[in-house]
Amino acid sequence: MSRRQFLARSLSAVLASLFARGVFAQHAGHSMPDMPDMDDMPGMSGTQHAEPSVKKTSPVTLASPDALPKGAPLADLRKLPNESRERGFFRATLIAEPVSREVLPGLPTTFWQYNPANGDTTHGPFTGPLIDVREGDTVEIRFVNRLPQPSTIHWHGLPVPPDQDGNPANMVAPGATHVYRFTLPAGSAGTYWYHPHPHMMSAEQVFRGLAGPIIVRAADDPLAGWPERTLFFSDLRLASDGSIPPNDLMDWMNGREGQFVLVNGALRPRITVVEDERWRLWNACSARYLRFSLGDKQRFAQVGTDGGLLEKPRDGLTELLLAPGERAEVIVRAGDAPSEATLTAEVYDRRKMAMSHGSLPPDPARALAAVNYQPLAGASERAIPATLRTIMSLGAPVARKSVVFSESMDMAAMHRPGASARGMPAGMKFMINGATFDPERVTLTSRRNEVELWSIENRTDMDHPFHLHGTQFQVIERERGGAKIPEPYLAWRDTVNVQPDEIVRIATVQNTAGERMFHCHILEHEDLGMMGTLKVI
């Protein structure tokens, strides 16, 4: 059943009342109660397959959107220290563990946090440490899982072997250790990130804090001499008692958005720009779309996407949309006189599900950071190279693949006592090619080194960001209402947004045999089944 059919059949007095209370609570600063007989999220039992409990929950009162301190100078990201002294070798330890931090005055919050060995876990951003490496480096990360759940580390966007990519088939049990090892090939310089990827637990582990940035640098980077700033955007929901509440029904339907959008772990920090800068932007939110703007008078240039630099800069921009999982590089100008601006997430309608029919209204614009321009005396505008690097088209495809996003709602199943698992509503399905994810099933099969044209079609009523593991791809065209619109510029990406009733066509090639994942990067939808397995032979 489609969302439209589901909503049309769901307007009984009880359900209308329940949905109305939930939506009103969300807009009034309260989270929605779970549906009757919904199970809790996986608990702190320390077992790999904890039995779900069936329990009715009460509404959770959320902390005020202004409860966190704001306006501090933008914090630098922590860096993961290299334990190796060998040239071209990066060896480090990452520990995933619960850490108590005080973010609301006088109230502890337990985050799940990535930490280096022997690092300070209670000061600085709780964002995972920055992994800063170079093309050609061999990377060896010892992962220690001190969580109460199995987990993995997925190296989002990096061309790593399938058995090193943290796929859900290769989970690391609580208390266990796993070593990830891979070598970064030439041409892989770019802005990436890492996060967990255990099936049905990815959303929770990320919204509790597990995510961190990666930068891969090139020896011939034409922007290497520019001042660089890193802005890692994440979403946080806090209850008034400082706890991180579980997902409610609306979160599973639409993807979770917290009342706080953080930049390097802080609310609305202050950024001072004294000269032209290169900014790396990460959208590490579970479901929030970020339509960045510095205002109509502050133009910037986009110089990079997920997989590194563009061939030519896109100058004169006033806004840039990043879907969940996407990254970008931009050049921000200091100008020739002091001024102020606000880095803002402008209104974007991603068509979140409403309680009765149609969609919820889009969220209002949100201030992300205050930007103070204080240009150095006598400084002149720095020229961006006209050509940043060469990007070659992948060429004519030898095979074609089709990926179709769809959704289904079964109200009877959603209300059946004990029918839920791991806190997820039974009967709510987000699918690829008509089926939810099955770890025993191969969805698509590709051959190594063959160029393929993939068509990703969205037959749902909301936006979905498509992510493919193990490689970067090139967007070729978008089709809406039968009209094909060529992509205006060539770029390397691993995530692309697909709007309702849209088909996005991408060219891609996989170079290593094994099994890869592809999925919607709204993490709740991924956990509910909008994921497939690609077998590369």
Coordinates of C-alpha atoms in Angstrom, one line a residue:
M1 CA 0.0 0.0 0.0
S2 CA 1.3 3.4 -0.9
R3 CA 1.5 6.3 1.6
R4 CA -1.5 7.9 -0.1
Q5 CA -3.6 4.7 0.3
F6 CA -2.3 4.2 3.8
L7 CA -3.3 7.7 4.9
A8 CA -6.7 7.5 3.1
R9 CA -7.5 4.3 5.1
S10 CA -6.2 5.6 8.4
L11 CA -8.7 8.4 9.3
S12 CA -10.5 6.6 12.2
A13 CA -11.1 8.8 15.2
V14 CA -8.6 7.0 17.3
L15 CA -5.8 7.2 14.8
A16 CA -6.6 10.7 13.9
S17 CA -6.4 11.7 17.5
L18 CA -3.1 9.8 18.0
F19 CA -1.5 11.3 14.9
A20 CA -2.8 14.8 15.8
R21 CA -1.3 14.5 19.3
G22 CA 2.0 13.4 17.9
V23 CA 2.3 16.1 15.3
F24 CA 1.2 18.8 17.7
A25 CA 3.7 17.5 20.2
Q26 CA 6.6 17.6 17.7
H27 CA 5.8 21.2 16.8
A28 CA 5.3 22.2 20.4
G29 CA 8.7 20.9 21.5
H30 CA 7.6 17.4 22.7
S31 CA 8.2 14.1 21.0
M32 CA 5.4 11.8 20.0
P33 CA 4.5 8.8 22.1
D34 CA 5.2 5.4 20.5
M35 CA 2.3 3.6 18.9
P36 CA 0.5 1.2 21.3
D37 CA 2.5 -2.0 21.7
M38 CA 5.6 -0.7 20.1
D39 CA 8.8 -2.2 21.3
D40 CA 11.7 -0.3 22.9
M41 CA 14.9 0.3 21.0
P42 CA 17.7 -2.1 21.8
G43 CA 18.7 -1.7 25.4
M44 CA 21.9 -1.6 27.4
S45 CA 21.9 -5.3 27.9
G46 CA 25.3 -6.0 26.4
T47 CA 23.9 -8.9 24.3
Q48 CA 24.1 -9.1 20.6
H49 CA 20.5 -10.1 20.0
A50 CA 18.6 -8.7 23.0
E51 CA 14.9 -9.8 23.1
P52 CA 12.6 -6.8 22.4
S53 CA 10.2 -5.9 25.1
V54 CA 6.7 -4.8 24.5
K55 CA 5.8 -1.6 26.4
K56 CA 3.7 1.4 26.2
T57 CA 5.6 4.6 26.6
S58 CA 4.6 8.1 27.7
P59 CA 5.3 11.3 25.8
V60 CA 8.8 12.6 26.2
T61 CA 9.3 16.3 27.0
L62 CA 12.1 17.8 24.9
A63 CA 14.6 20.3 26.0
S64 CA 14.0 23.8 24.8
P65 CA 15.6 24.6 21.3
D66 CA 17.5 27.3 23.1
A67 CA 18.6 25.1 26.0
L68 CA 22.2 24.6 24.8
P69 CA 24.8 27.3 25.1
K70 CA 25.5 29.0 21.7
G71 CA 27.7 31.6 20.2
A72 CA 31.1 30.2 21.2
P73 CA 33.9 30.3 18.6
L74 CA 33.8 27.4 16.2
A75 CA 35.6 24.5 17.8
D76 CA 38.3 22.7 15.9
L77 CA 37.6 19.0 15.3
R78 CA 39.6 16.6 17.3
K79 CA 42.2 14.7 15.2
L80 CA 42.8 11.0 15.3
P81 CA 46.5 10.6 16.2
N82 CA 48.7 8.5 13.9
E83 CA 50.4 5.8 16.0
S84 CA 52.8 4.9 13.2
R85 CA 56.1 6.7 12.3
E86 CA 56.4 4.9 9.0
R87 CA 56.0 7.1 6.0
G88 CA 52.8 6.4 4.0
F89 CA 51.3 4.4 6.9
F90 CA 48.4 5.6 9.1
R91 CA 47.7 3.4 12.1
A92 CA 45.2 4.4 14.8
T93 CA 42.7 3.1 17.3
L94 CA 39.1 4.0 17.4
I95 CA 37.0 3.0 20.4
A96 CA 33.2 3.2 20.3
E97 CA 31.9 3.7 23.8
P98 CA 29.2 5.3 26.0
V99 CA 30.5 8.6 27.4
S100 CA 28.7 10.9 29.9
R101 CA 28.9 14.6 28.9
E102 CA 27.1 17.6 30.4
V103 CA 25.6 19.5 27.5
L104 CA 22.5 20.8 29.4
P105 CA 23.5 22.6 32.6
G106 CA 23.7 20.2 35.5
L107 CA 22.3 17.2 33.5
P108 CA 24.5 14.4 32.2
T109 CA 23.9 13.0 28.7
T110 CA 25.2 9.6 27.7
F111 CA 26.5 9.8 24.1
W112 CA 27.9 6.9 22.1
Q113 CA 31.2 8.4 21.0
Y114 CA 34.2 7.4 18.9
N115 CA 37.4 8.1 20.8
P116 CA 41.1 7.5 20.2
A117 CA 43.1 5.3 22.6
N118 CA 44.0 7.1 25.8
G119 CA 42.2 10.3 24.6
D120 CA 40.2 12.8 26.5
T121 CA 36.6 11.7 26.2
T122 CA 34.8 14.5 28.1
H123 CA 36.2 17.7 26.6
G124 CA 36.0 19.1 23.1
P125 CA 33.5 18.1 20.4
F126 CA 31.8 14.7 20.8
T127 CA 32.0 14.4 17.0
G128 CA 34.3 11.5 16.1
P129 CA 37.9 12.6 15.5
L130 CA 39.0 13.7 12.1
I131 CA 41.0 11.1 10.1
D132 CA 43.4 13.1 8.0
V133 CA 45.3 11.0 5.5
R134 CA 46.8 11.2 2.0
E135 CA 46.4 9.4 -1.3
G136 CA 48.7 6.3 -1.3
D137 CA 48.5 5.9 2.4
T138 CA 47.9 2.4 3.9
V139 CA 45.3 2.9 6.6
E140 CA 45.0 0.5 9.6
I141 CA 42.3 1.3 12.1
R142 CA 41.9 -1.0 15.2
F143 CA 38.2 -0.7 16.1
V144 CA 37.2 -1.6 19.7
N145 CA 33.5 -2.0 20.4
R146 CA 32.6 -1.1 23.9
L147 CA 28.9 -0.5 23.0
P148 CA 26.1 -2.7 24.3
Q149 CA 25.3 -3.6 20.6
P150 CA 27.2 -5.0 17.7
S151 CA 28.6 -2.4 15.4
T152 CA 30.8 -1.7 12.4
I153 CA 32.7 1.2 10.9
H154 CA 31.6 2.1 7.3
W155 CA 34.1 4.3 5.4
H156 CA 31.5 6.3 3.6
G157 CA 32.5 7.0 0.0
L158 CA 36.0 5.5 0.2
P159 CA 37.0 2.9 -2.4
V160 CA 37.9 0.2 0.1
P161 CA 37.6 -3.6 -0.3
P162 CA 34.2 -4.9 0.5
D163 CA 35.4 -7.0 3.4
Q164 CA 36.9 -3.8 5.0
D165 CA 33.9 -1.5 4.4
G166 CA 31.9 -2.3 7.6
N167 CA 29.0 -3.9 5.9
P168 CA 26.2 -5.3 8.1
A169 CA 27.4 -8.9 7.3
N170 CA 30.7 -8.2 9.1
M171 CA 29.5 -6.9 12.5
V172 CA 31.8 -6.6 15.5
A173 CA 30.3 -7.9 18.7
P174 CA 30.2 -6.0 22.0
G175 CA 33.5 -6.3 23.7
A176 CA 35.3 -7.4 20.5
T177 CA 38.0 -5.8 18.4
H178 CA 38.4 -5.7 14.6
V179 CA 41.2 -4.3 12.4
Y180 CA 40.2 -2.5 9.2
R181 CA 43.0 -2.2 6.7
F182 CA 43.0 -0.6 3.2
T183 CA 45.2 1.5 0.9
L184 CA 43.9 4.8 -0.6
P185 CA 44.4 4.8 -4.4
A186 CA 45.5 7.7 -6.5
G187 CA 42.6 10.0 -7.4
S188 CA 40.7 9.3 -4.1
A189 CA 41.4 12.7 -2.5
G190 CA 38.1 14.1 -1.2
T191 CA 35.9 14.7 1.8
Y192 CA 34.5 11.6 3.4
W193 CA 33.1 10.3 6.7
Y194 CA 32.7 7.2 8.8
H195 CA 29.8 5.9 10.8
P196 CA 28.2 2.5 11.9
H197 CA 26.4 0.2 9.5
P198 CA 24.8 -2.6 11.5
H199 CA 21.4 -3.4 10.0
M200 CA 18.4 -2.2 12.1
M201 CA 20.8 -0.4 14.5
S202 CA 22.5 2.2 12.2
A203 CA 20.0 5.0 13.0
E204 CA 20.2 4.7 16.7
Q205 CA 24.0 4.5 16.8
V206 CA 24.3 7.6 14.6
F207 CA 21.8 9.6 16.5
R208 CA 23.5 8.7 19.8
G209 CA 26.7 10.3 18.4
L210 CA 28.7 7.8 16.3
A211 CA 30.0 9.6 13.3
G212 CA 33.2 11.3 12.3
P213 CA 35.0 13.1 9.3
I214 CA 37.7 11.9 6.9
I215 CA 39.8 14.0 4.6
V216 CA 42.0 12.4 2.0
R217 CA 44.5 14.8 0.5
A218 CA 46.3 14.8 -2.8
A219 CA 49.9 15.8 -3.4
D220 CA 48.9 18.0 -6.4
D221 CA 45.9 19.7 -4.7
P222 CA 45.6 23.2 -6.4
L223 CA 43.9 24.6 -3.3
A224 CA 46.4 23.2 -0.8
G225 CA 47.7 26.6 0.2
W226 CA 44.2 28.0 1.1
P227 CA 43.2 28.4 4.7
E228 CA 40.9 25.5 5.4
R229 CA 37.9 25.2 7.7
T230 CA 35.9 22.0 8.6
L231 CA 32.2 22.2 9.4
F232 CA 30.7 18.9 10.4
F233 CA 26.9 19.2 10.8
S234 CA 25.0 16.7 12.9
D235 CA 21.5 16.5 14.5
L236 CA 20.8 16.1 18.2
R237 CA 17.5 15.5 20.1
L238 CA 17.6 15.9 23.9
A239 CA 14.9 15.3 26.4
S240 CA 14.5 17.9 29.2
D241 CA 16.3 15.5 31.6
G242 CA 19.3 15.3 29.3
S243 CA 18.6 11.9 27.9
I244 CA 18.6 11.0 24.2
P245 CA 15.1 9.6 23.6
P246 CA 14.4 6.7 21.2
N247 CA 12.7 7.2 17.8
D248 CA 8.9 7.6 17.7
L249 CA 6.6 6.7 14.9
M250 CA 7.1 9.9 13.0
D251 CA 10.8 9.4 13.1
W252 CA 10.5 6.0 11.5
M253 CA 8.2 7.4 8.8
N254 CA 10.1 10.5 8.0
G255 CA 13.6 10.1 9.4
R256 CA 14.7 11.6 12.7
E257 CA 15.4 15.3 13.1
G258 CA 16.4 16.7 16.5
Q259 CA 15.7 20.2 17.9
F260 CA 19.4 21.0 17.7
V261 CA 21.6 21.2 14.5
L262 CA 25.2 21.2 15.7
V263 CA 28.4 22.4 13.9
N264 CA 31.4 20.5 15.2
G265 CA 29.3 19.5 18.2
A266 CA 28.2 23.0 19.1
L267 CA 25.0 25.1 18.7
R268 CA 25.3 28.2 16.4
P269 CA 29.0 28.8 16.8
R270 CA 30.7 32.0 15.8
I271 CA 33.0 32.0 12.7
T272 CA 35.5 34.8 12.0
V273 CA 36.7 35.1 8.4
V274 CA 39.8 37.3 7.9
E275 CA 40.8 36.0 4.4
D276 CA 39.4 33.8 1.7
E277 CA 38.9 30.3 3.0
R278 CA 38.2 26.8 1.8
W279 CA 35.3 25.2 3.7
R280 CA 34.6 21.5 3.8
L281 CA 31.0 20.8 4.6
W282 CA 29.6 17.4 5.9
N283 CA 25.8 16.7 6.2
A284 CA 26.1 13.9 8.8
C285 CA 22.4 14.2 9.9
S286 CA 20.2 11.1 9.8
A287 CA 17.5 12.7 7.8
R288 CA 17.8 16.5 7.7
Y289 CA 18.4 18.3 4.4
L290 CA 20.6 21.3 4.6
R291 CA 20.1 24.0 2.0
F292 CA 23.1 26.2 2.9
S293 CA 23.1 30.0 2.4
L294 CA 25.1 33.0 3.7
G295 CA 22.4 35.4 2.5
D296 CA 21.7 36.9 -0.9
K297 CA 24.7 39.3 -0.7
Q298 CA 27.3 36.7 0.2
R299 CA 28.1 34.6 -2.8
F300 CA 30.5 31.6 -2.7
A301 CA 32.0 29.1 -5.1
Q302 CA 31.6 25.4 -5.0
V303 CA 34.8 23.6 -5.7
G304 CA 34.2 20.0 -4.6
T305 CA 31.6 17.3 -4.1
D306 CA 31.7 13.9 -2.2
G307 CA 34.6 12.5 -4.2
G308 CA 36.8 15.6 -4.3
L309 CA 37.4 18.6 -6.5
L310 CA 35.3 19.6 -9.5
E311 CA 36.9 20.1 -12.8
K312 CA 35.9 23.8 -12.8
P313 CA 34.6 25.9 -9.9
R314 CA 30.9 26.9 -9.8
D315 CA 31.1 30.5 -8.7
G316 CA 28.5 33.1 -7.8
L317 CA 26.3 30.7 -5.7
T318 CA 24.0 31.9 -3.0
E319 CA 22.8 28.4 -1.9
L320 CA 23.8 24.8 -1.9
L321 CA 21.6 21.8 -1.0
L322 CA 23.2 18.8 0.8
A323 CA 21.1 15.7 1.4
P324 CA 21.9 13.5 4.3
G325 CA 25.3 11.9 3.7
E326 CA 26.5 14.4 1.1
R327 CA 29.6 16.6 1.4
A328 CA 30.9 19.6 -0.5
E329 CA 33.8 22.0 -0.7
V330 CA 33.2 25.7 -1.1
I331 CA 35.3 28.9 -1.2
V332 CA 34.1 31.7 1.1
R333 CA 35.3 35.2 0.4
A334 CA 36.4 37.5 3.2
G335 CA 35.3 40.6 1.2
D336 CA 36.9 44.0 1.3
A337 CA 35.1 45.5 4.4
P338 CA 33.9 44.2 7.8
S339 CA 30.4 42.7 7.7
E340 CA 28.3 40.0 9.2
A341 CA 26.2 37.1 7.9
T342 CA 24.3 34.1 9.2
L343 CA 25.1 30.6 7.8
T344 CA 21.5 29.3 7.4
A345 CA 19.7 26.1 6.5
E346 CA 17.1 27.7 4.3
V347 CA 13.6 26.2 3.8
Y348 CA 13.6 22.9 1.9
D349 CA 10.5 20.9 1.4
R350 CA 11.4 17.2 1.5
R351 CA 7.7 16.3 1.7
K352 CA 7.6 14.7 5.2
M353 CA 4.5 12.5 5.8
A354 CA 1.5 14.3 7.3
M355 CA -1.0 12.9 9.8
S356 CA -4.0 12.9 7.4
H357 CA -3.1 13.5 3.7
G358 CA -0.3 15.1 1.7
S359 CA 2.8 16.3 3.4
L360 CA 3.8 18.3 6.5
P361 CA 4.8 21.9 5.8
P362 CA 8.5 22.3 5.4
D363 CA 10.5 23.4 8.5
P364 CA 11.3 27.1 8.7
A365 CA 14.8 28.4 8.0
R366 CA 17.3 27.7 10.8
A367 CA 20.4 29.6 11.8
L368 CA 23.5 27.4 11.9
A369 CA 26.3 29.8 12.7
A370 CA 27.2 33.5 12.9
V371 CA 29.8 34.6 10.4
N372 CA 31.9 37.7 11.1
Y373 CA 33.9 39.0 8.2
Q374 CA 37.0 40.9 9.3
P375 CA 39.3 41.1 6.2
L376 CA 42.9 41.7 6.8
A377 CA 44.1 45.2 5.8
G378 CA 45.6 45.2 2.3
A379 CA 44.5 41.7 1.5
S380 CA 43.2 41.1 -2.0
E381 CA 40.9 38.5 -3.3
R382 CA 42.6 35.2 -4.1
A383 CA 42.0 33.8 -7.6
I384 CA 40.5 30.3 -7.8
P385 CA 42.2 28.2 -10.5
A386 CA 40.1 28.0 -13.6
T387 CA 40.7 24.3 -13.8
L388 CA 40.9 22.3 -10.5
R389 CA 41.5 18.8 -12.0
T390 CA 40.5 16.7 -15.0
I391 CA 37.4 14.6 -14.7
M392 CA 36.9 12.1 -17.5
S393 CA 33.5 10.7 -18.4
L394 CA 33.2 7.0 -17.6
G395 CA 32.0 6.5 -21.2
A396 CA 29.4 4.3 -22.8
P397 CA 27.8 1.7 -20.4
V398 CA 27.9 -2.0 -21.1
A399 CA 25.2 -2.9 -18.6
R400 CA 22.1 -1.2 -17.1
K401 CA 20.6 -1.5 -13.6
S402 CA 17.3 -0.4 -12.2
V403 CA 16.7 0.7 -8.6
V404 CA 13.1 1.6 -7.5
F405 CA 12.3 3.1 -4.2
S406 CA 8.8 2.4 -2.8
E407 CA 7.0 2.3 0.5
S408 CA 4.2 0.3 2.1
M409 CA 2.1 0.6 5.3
D410 CA 0.1 -2.2 6.9
M411 CA -1.9 -0.7 9.8
A412 CA -3.2 -4.1 11.0
A413 CA 0.4 -5.3 11.4
M414 CA 1.5 -2.1 13.0
H415 CA -1.1 -2.6 15.8
R416 CA -0.7 -6.3 16.4
P417 CA 0.6 -6.8 20.0
G418 CA 4.2 -8.0 20.1
A419 CA 4.6 -7.6 16.3
S420 CA 7.4 -5.1 16.5
A421 CA 11.1 -5.8 16.6
R422 CA 13.8 -3.7 18.0
G423 CA 11.5 -0.7 18.5
M424 CA 10.7 -0.6 14.8
P425 CA 7.0 -0.5 13.8
A426 CA 5.9 -3.7 12.2
G427 CA 4.1 -3.2 8.9
M428 CA 6.0 -0.1 7.9
K429 CA 8.2 -0.9 5.0
F430 CA 10.6 1.1 2.8
M431 CA 11.7 -1.0 -0.1
I432 CA 14.0 -1.4 -3.1
N433 CA 12.7 -3.2 -6.1
G434 CA 9.6 -4.2 -4.2
A435 CA 11.4 -5.9 -1.3
T436 CA 12.9 -5.0 2.0
F437 CA 16.5 -5.8 2.8
D438 CA 17.3 -9.5 3.2
P439 CA 21.0 -10.3 4.1
E440 CA 20.7 -13.6 2.4
R441 CA 19.5 -12.1 -0.9
V442 CA 21.5 -10.5 -3.7
T443 CA 19.6 -7.7 -5.2
L444 CA 21.8 -6.9 -8.2
T445 CA 24.9 -8.4 -9.7
S446 CA 27.6 -6.5 -11.5
R447 CA 30.9 -7.4 -13.2
R448 CA 34.2 -5.9 -12.2
N449 CA 35.5 -3.0 -14.2
E450 CA 32.3 -2.7 -16.3
V451 CA 30.7 0.7 -16.7
E452 CA 27.1 0.6 -15.9
L453 CA 24.2 3.0 -16.2
W454 CA 21.9 2.9 -13.1
S455 CA 18.4 4.3 -13.1
I456 CA 17.2 5.2 -9.6
E457 CA 13.5 5.8 -9.5
N458 CA 11.6 7.3 -6.6
R459 CA 8.0 6.0 -6.5
T460 CA 7.3 7.3 -2.9
D461 CA 6.0 10.7 -1.8
M462 CA 9.1 12.0 -0.2
D463 CA 12.8 12.7 -1.1
H464 CA 15.3 9.9 -0.7
P465 CA 19.1 10.2 -0.9
F466 CA 20.6 7.3 -2.7
H467 CA 24.1 6.0 -1.6
L468 CA 26.2 3.4 -3.3
H469 CA 29.1 1.8 -1.4
G470 CA 32.7 1.2 -2.7
T471 CA 32.9 3.7 -5.5
Q472 CA 32.1 7.2 -6.7
F473 CA 29.7 7.7 -9.6
Q474 CA 28.8 10.4 -12.1
V475 CA 25.2 11.8 -12.3
I476 CA 24.3 11.8 -16.0
E477 CA 20.7 13.1 -16.1
R478 CA 17.5 13.5 -14.2
E479 CA 14.0 12.7 -15.6
R480 CA 10.8 14.3 -14.4
G481 CA 7.5 14.0 -16.1
G482 CA 9.1 12.3 -19.1
A483 CA 11.5 15.3 -19.6
K484 CA 15.2 14.4 -19.4
I485 CA 17.5 17.0 -17.9
P486 CA 21.2 16.5 -18.4
E487 CA 23.4 17.1 -15.3
P488 CA 25.0 20.5 -15.8
Y489 CA 28.4 19.6 -14.6
L490 CA 30.6 16.5 -14.2
A491 CA 31.5 15.4 -10.6
W492 CA 32.3 12.4 -8.5
R493 CA 29.7 11.5 -5.9
D494 CA 28.6 8.6 -3.8
T495 CA 25.2 10.1 -2.6
V496 CA 22.5 11.8 -4.7
N497 CA 19.1 13.0 -3.8
V498 CA 16.1 11.6 -5.7
Q499 CA 12.8 13.5 -5.5
P500 CA 9.3 12.0 -5.7
D501 CA 8.4 10.8 -9.3
E502 CA 12.0 11.5 -10.4
I503 CA 14.5 9.2 -12.1
V504 CA 18.2 9.9 -11.6
R505 CA 20.6 8.1 -13.9
I506 CA 24.2 7.6 -12.8
A507 CA 27.3 6.0 -14.5
T508 CA 29.3 3.8 -12.2
V509 CA 31.9 1.1 -12.1
Q510 CA 33.0 -1.3 -9.4
N511 CA 36.7 -2.4 -9.4
T512 CA 36.7 -5.0 -6.6
A513 CA 34.8 -8.3 -6.4
G514 CA 32.6 -8.9 -3.3
E515 CA 29.3 -7.7 -1.9
R516 CA 28.4 -4.0 -1.6
M517 CA 25.5 -2.2 -0.1
F518 CA 23.3 0.5 -1.7
H519 CA 20.5 2.2 0.1
C520 CA 18.5 5.3 1.1
H521 CA 20.7 7.4 3.5
I522 CA 17.7 8.4 5.6
L523 CA 18.9 6.0 8.2
E524 CA 15.5 5.0 9.6
H525 CA 14.5 4.1 6.1
E526 CA 17.7 2.1 5.6
D527 CA 17.0 0.2 8.9
L528 CA 13.4 -0.4 7.8
G529 CA 14.5 -2.2 4.6
M530 CA 15.4 0.4 1.9
M531 CA 18.7 -1.3 1.2
G532 CA 20.0 -3.8 -1.2
T533 CA 23.1 -6.0 -1.8
L534 CA 25.2 -5.6 -5.0
K535 CA 27.3 -8.6 -5.8
V536 CA 30.4 -7.8 -7.8
I537 CA 31.9 -10.8 -9.7

